[in-house]
Coordinates of C-alpha atoms in Angstrom, one line a residue:
X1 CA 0.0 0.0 0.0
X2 CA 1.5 3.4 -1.0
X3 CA 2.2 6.0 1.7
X4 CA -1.0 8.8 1.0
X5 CA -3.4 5.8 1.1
X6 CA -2.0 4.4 4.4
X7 CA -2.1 7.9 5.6
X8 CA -5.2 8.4 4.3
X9 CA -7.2 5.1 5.8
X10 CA -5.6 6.1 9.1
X11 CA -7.2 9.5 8.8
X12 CA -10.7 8.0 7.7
X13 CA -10.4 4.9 10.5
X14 CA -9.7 7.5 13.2
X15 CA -11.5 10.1 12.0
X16 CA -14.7 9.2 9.6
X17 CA -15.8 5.8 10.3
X18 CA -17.6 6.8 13.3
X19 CA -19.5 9.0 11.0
X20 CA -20.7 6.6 8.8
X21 CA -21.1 3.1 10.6
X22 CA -22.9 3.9 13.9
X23 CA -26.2 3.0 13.2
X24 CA -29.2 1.4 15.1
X25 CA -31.9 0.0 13.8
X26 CA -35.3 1.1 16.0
X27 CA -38.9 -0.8 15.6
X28 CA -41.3 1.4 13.2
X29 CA -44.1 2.3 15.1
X30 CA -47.1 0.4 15.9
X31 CA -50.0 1.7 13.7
X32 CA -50.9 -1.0 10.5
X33 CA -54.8 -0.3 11.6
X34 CA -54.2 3.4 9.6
X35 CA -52.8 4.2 6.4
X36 CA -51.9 7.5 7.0
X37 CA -51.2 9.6 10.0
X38 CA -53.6 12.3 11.6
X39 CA -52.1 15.9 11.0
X40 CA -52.0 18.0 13.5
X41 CA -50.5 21.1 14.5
X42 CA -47.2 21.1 16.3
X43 CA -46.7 24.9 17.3
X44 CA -46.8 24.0 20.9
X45 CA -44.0 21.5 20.9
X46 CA -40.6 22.5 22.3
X47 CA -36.9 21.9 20.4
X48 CA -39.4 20.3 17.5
X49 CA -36.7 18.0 15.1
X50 CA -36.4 19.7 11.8
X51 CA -34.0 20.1 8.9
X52 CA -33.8 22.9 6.1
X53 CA -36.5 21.9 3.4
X54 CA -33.8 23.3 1.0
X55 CA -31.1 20.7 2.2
X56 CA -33.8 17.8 1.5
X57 CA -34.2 18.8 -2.2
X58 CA -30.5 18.2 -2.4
X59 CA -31.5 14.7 -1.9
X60 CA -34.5 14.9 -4.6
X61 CA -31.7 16.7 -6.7
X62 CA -29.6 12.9 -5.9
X63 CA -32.2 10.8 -6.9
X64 CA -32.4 12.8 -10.6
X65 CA -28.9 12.5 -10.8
X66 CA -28.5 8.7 -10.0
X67 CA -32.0 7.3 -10.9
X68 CA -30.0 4.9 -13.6
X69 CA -29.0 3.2 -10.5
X70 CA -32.6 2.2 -9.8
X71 CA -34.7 3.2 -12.6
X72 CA -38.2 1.5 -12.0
X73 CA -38.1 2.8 -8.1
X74 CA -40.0 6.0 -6.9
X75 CA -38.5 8.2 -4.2
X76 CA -39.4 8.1 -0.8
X77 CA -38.3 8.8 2.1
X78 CA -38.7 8.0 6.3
X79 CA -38.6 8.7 9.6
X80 CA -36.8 6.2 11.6
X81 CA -36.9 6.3 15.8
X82 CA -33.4 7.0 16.8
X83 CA -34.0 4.4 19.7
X84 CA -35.5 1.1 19.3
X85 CA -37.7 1.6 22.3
X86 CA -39.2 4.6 20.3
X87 CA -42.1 4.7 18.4
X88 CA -43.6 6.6 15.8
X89 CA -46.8 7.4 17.2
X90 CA -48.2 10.2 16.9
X91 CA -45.2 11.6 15.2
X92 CA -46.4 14.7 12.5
X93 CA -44.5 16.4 9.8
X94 CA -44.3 19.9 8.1
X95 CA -43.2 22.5 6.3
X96 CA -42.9 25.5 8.5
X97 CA -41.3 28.8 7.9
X98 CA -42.9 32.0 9.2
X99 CA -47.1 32.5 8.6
X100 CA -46.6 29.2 6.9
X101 CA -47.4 25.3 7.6
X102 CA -48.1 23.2 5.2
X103 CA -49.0 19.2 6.5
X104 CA -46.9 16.6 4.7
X105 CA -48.6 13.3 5.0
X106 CA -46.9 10.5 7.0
X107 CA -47.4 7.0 6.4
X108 CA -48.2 4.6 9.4
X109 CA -44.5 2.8 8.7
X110 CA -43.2 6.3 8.5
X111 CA -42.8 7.1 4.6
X112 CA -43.2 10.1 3.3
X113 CA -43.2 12.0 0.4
X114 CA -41.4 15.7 -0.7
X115 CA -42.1 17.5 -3.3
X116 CA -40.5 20.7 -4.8
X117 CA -42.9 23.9 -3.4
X118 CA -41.6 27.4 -4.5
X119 CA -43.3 28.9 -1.3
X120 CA -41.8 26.4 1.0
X121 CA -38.2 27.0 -1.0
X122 CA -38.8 30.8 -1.1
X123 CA -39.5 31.3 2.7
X124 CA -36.6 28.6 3.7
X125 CA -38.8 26.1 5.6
X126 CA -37.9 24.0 8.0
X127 CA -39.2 20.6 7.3
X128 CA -40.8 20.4 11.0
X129 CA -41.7 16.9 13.5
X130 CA -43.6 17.4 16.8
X131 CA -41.1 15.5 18.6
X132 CA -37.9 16.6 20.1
X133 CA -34.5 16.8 17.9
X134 CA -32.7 13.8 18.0
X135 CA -35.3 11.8 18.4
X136 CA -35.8 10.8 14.8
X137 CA -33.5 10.2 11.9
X138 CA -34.2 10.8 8.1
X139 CA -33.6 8.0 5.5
X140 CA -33.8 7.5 1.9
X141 CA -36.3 4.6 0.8
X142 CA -36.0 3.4 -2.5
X143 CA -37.6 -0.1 -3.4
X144 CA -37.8 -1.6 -6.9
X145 CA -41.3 -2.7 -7.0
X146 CA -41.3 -6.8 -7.4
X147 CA -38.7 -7.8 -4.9
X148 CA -39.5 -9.8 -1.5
X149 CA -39.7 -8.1 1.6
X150 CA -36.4 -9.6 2.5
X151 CA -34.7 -9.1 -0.7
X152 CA -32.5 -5.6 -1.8
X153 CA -31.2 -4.4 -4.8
X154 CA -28.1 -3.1 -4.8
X155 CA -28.4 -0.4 -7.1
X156 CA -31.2 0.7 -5.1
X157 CA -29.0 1.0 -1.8
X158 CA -26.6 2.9 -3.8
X159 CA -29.6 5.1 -4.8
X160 CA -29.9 5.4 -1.0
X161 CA -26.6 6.3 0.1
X162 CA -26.2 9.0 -3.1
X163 CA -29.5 10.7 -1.6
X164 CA -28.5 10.4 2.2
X165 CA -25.0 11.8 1.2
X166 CA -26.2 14.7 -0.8
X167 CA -28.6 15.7 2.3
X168 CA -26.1 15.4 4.9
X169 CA -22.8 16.2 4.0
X170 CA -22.9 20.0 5.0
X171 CA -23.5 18.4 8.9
X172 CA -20.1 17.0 9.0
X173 CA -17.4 18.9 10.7
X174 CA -15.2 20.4 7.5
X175 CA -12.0 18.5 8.1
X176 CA -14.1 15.2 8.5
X177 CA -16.5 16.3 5.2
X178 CA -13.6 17.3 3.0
X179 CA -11.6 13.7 3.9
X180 CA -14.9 12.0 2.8
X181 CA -14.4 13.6 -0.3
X182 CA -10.9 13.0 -0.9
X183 CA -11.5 9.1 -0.5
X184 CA -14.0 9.4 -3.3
X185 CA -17.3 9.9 -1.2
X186 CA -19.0 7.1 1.3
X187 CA -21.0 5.4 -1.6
X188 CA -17.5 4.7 -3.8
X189 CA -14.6 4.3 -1.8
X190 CA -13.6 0.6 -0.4
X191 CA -12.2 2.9 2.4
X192 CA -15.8 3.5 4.1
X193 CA -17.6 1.0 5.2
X194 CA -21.7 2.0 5.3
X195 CA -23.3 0.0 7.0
X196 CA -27.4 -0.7 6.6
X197 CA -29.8 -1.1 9.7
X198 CA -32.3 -3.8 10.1
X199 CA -34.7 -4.2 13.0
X200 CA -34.2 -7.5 13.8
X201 CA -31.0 -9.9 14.7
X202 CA -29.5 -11.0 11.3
X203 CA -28.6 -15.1 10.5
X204 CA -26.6 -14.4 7.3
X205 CA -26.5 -12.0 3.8
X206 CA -25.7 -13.0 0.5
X207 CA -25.5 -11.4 -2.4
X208 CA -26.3 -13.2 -5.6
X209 CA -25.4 -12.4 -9.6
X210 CA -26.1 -14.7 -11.5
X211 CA -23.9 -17.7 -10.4
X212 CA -22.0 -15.7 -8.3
X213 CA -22.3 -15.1 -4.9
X214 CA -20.9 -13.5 -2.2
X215 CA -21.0 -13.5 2.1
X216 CA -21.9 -10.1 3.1
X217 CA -20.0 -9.0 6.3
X218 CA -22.6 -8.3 9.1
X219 CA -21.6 -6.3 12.1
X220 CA -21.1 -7.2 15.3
X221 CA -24.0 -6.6 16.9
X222 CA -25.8 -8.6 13.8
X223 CA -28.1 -5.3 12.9
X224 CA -26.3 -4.2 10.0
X225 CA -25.0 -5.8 6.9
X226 CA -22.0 -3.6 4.9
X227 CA -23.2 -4.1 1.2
X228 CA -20.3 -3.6 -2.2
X229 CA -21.2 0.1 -2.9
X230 CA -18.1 0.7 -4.1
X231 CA -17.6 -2.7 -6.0
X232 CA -18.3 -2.2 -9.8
X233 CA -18.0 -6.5 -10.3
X234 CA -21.3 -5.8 -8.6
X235 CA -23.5 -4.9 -11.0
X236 CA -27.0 -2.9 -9.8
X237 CA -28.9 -6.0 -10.3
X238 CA -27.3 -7.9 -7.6
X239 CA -29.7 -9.2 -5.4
X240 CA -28.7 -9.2 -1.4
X241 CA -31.3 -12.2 0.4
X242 CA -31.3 -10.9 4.1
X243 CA -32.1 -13.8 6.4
X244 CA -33.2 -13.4 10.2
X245 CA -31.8 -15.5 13.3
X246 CA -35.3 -16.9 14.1
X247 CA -35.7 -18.2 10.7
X248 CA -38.6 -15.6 9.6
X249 CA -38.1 -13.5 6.6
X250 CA -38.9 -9.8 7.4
X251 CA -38.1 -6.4 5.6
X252 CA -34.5 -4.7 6.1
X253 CA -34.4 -1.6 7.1
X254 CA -34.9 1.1 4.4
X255 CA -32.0 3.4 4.7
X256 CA -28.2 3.7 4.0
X257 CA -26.9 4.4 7.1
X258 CA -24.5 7.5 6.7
X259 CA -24.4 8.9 10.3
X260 CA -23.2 11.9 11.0

């Protein structure tokens, strides 16, 4: 290995990883009996999570970009508890900005939907929860249509991870942004591991092309699998098959886990 990439995977080890590969996955919240939560009005609630409705069309801006990656899957995104003793209950979104609030329906698993809005974008909204910062966590959700509940495509968790970079890359500290960068970004560097929750303990993932397969390294904890992003002998076909510890299939989590 040369000298500036030893250098440089010691920077990213010390420096970036924790960044990108802390990630929990948390139950979604318990509410099948309604497809769509009630809206209602969050003005009373105090240190309400939020982030810049301009800084989530970055990731709508991703998804135009890289849609070749996933073409057949529509864009969606969710909110994820950031404990797995959380729940979703309840929870309430919007666009808020002064004499402004406009409801964005939220789905009982937590999916929602943005669109562009020039009076949201001209009055820099915040795009508002009723619950406390840090509470919740934002993910990309993209799902080609067809696939098992316990089946990902690999192109769509590079989708993922190109959306969830584009939103969140101004939160990291500059040094720790800019050495992202010069590895060649989380979703393309073998130097940056990103790891992807589930909500339950994980048996085994394999990815599958064709006759070729391949062990996917789980954490740990056995809550996240570490998919090829960066592996272009991968093609965006590949098929990961998740399978669960207690021998039930179930749905991965829907996010790439870049974590600030």
């Amino acid at each position: 290995m040369h000298l500036p990439r030893l250098c440089l995977l010691a920077a990213l080890s010390t420096c970036l990883l924790p960044a990108m590969a802390q990630e929990q996955a948390a139950a979604p919240g318990d509410a099948a009996n309604q497809d769509m939560q009630q809206i209602v009005d969050v003005q009373g609630t105090r240190d309400p999570d939020l982030r810049p409705y301009r800084t989530m069309l970055k990731g709508l801006d991703a998804y135009a970009d890289h849609q070749h990656l996933a073409p057949d899957a529509p864009l969606r995104f969710m909110l994820i508890p950031a404990t797995p003793k959380a729940r979703l209950d309840g929870v309430t979104l919007h666009l808020s900005a002064d004499n402004l609030s406009i409801p964005i329906p939220l789905a009982a698993d937590g999916g929602f939907i943005l669109t562009r809005d020039k009076t949201a974008y001209d009055a820099n909204a915040d795009l508002v929860s009723n619950k406390k910062r840090a509470t919740l966590r934002w993910r990309a959700d993209i799902h080609t249509p067809g696939l098992p509940p316990n089946v990902r495509r690999l192109g769509d968790l590079r989708l993922e991870c190109e959306i969830r970079w584009a939103v969140e890359q101004d939160d990291l500290p500059f040094v720790r942004r800019n050495l992202f960068r010069l590895a060649g970004g989380p979703c393309h560097s073998s130097l940056i591991h990103v790891p992807y929750p589930v909500f339950r303990k994980l048996l085994a993932v394999q990815a599958r092309s064709g006759e070729r397969t391949l062990d996917i390294r789980i954490t740990e904890d056995r809550q996240r699998y570490v998919p090829p992003l960066h592996d272009a002998s991968w093609d965006d076909n590949t098929l990961l098959t998740i399978t669960y510890d207690d021998g039930n299939m179930a749905q991965a989590a829907p996010a790439a886990a870049l974590r600030q």
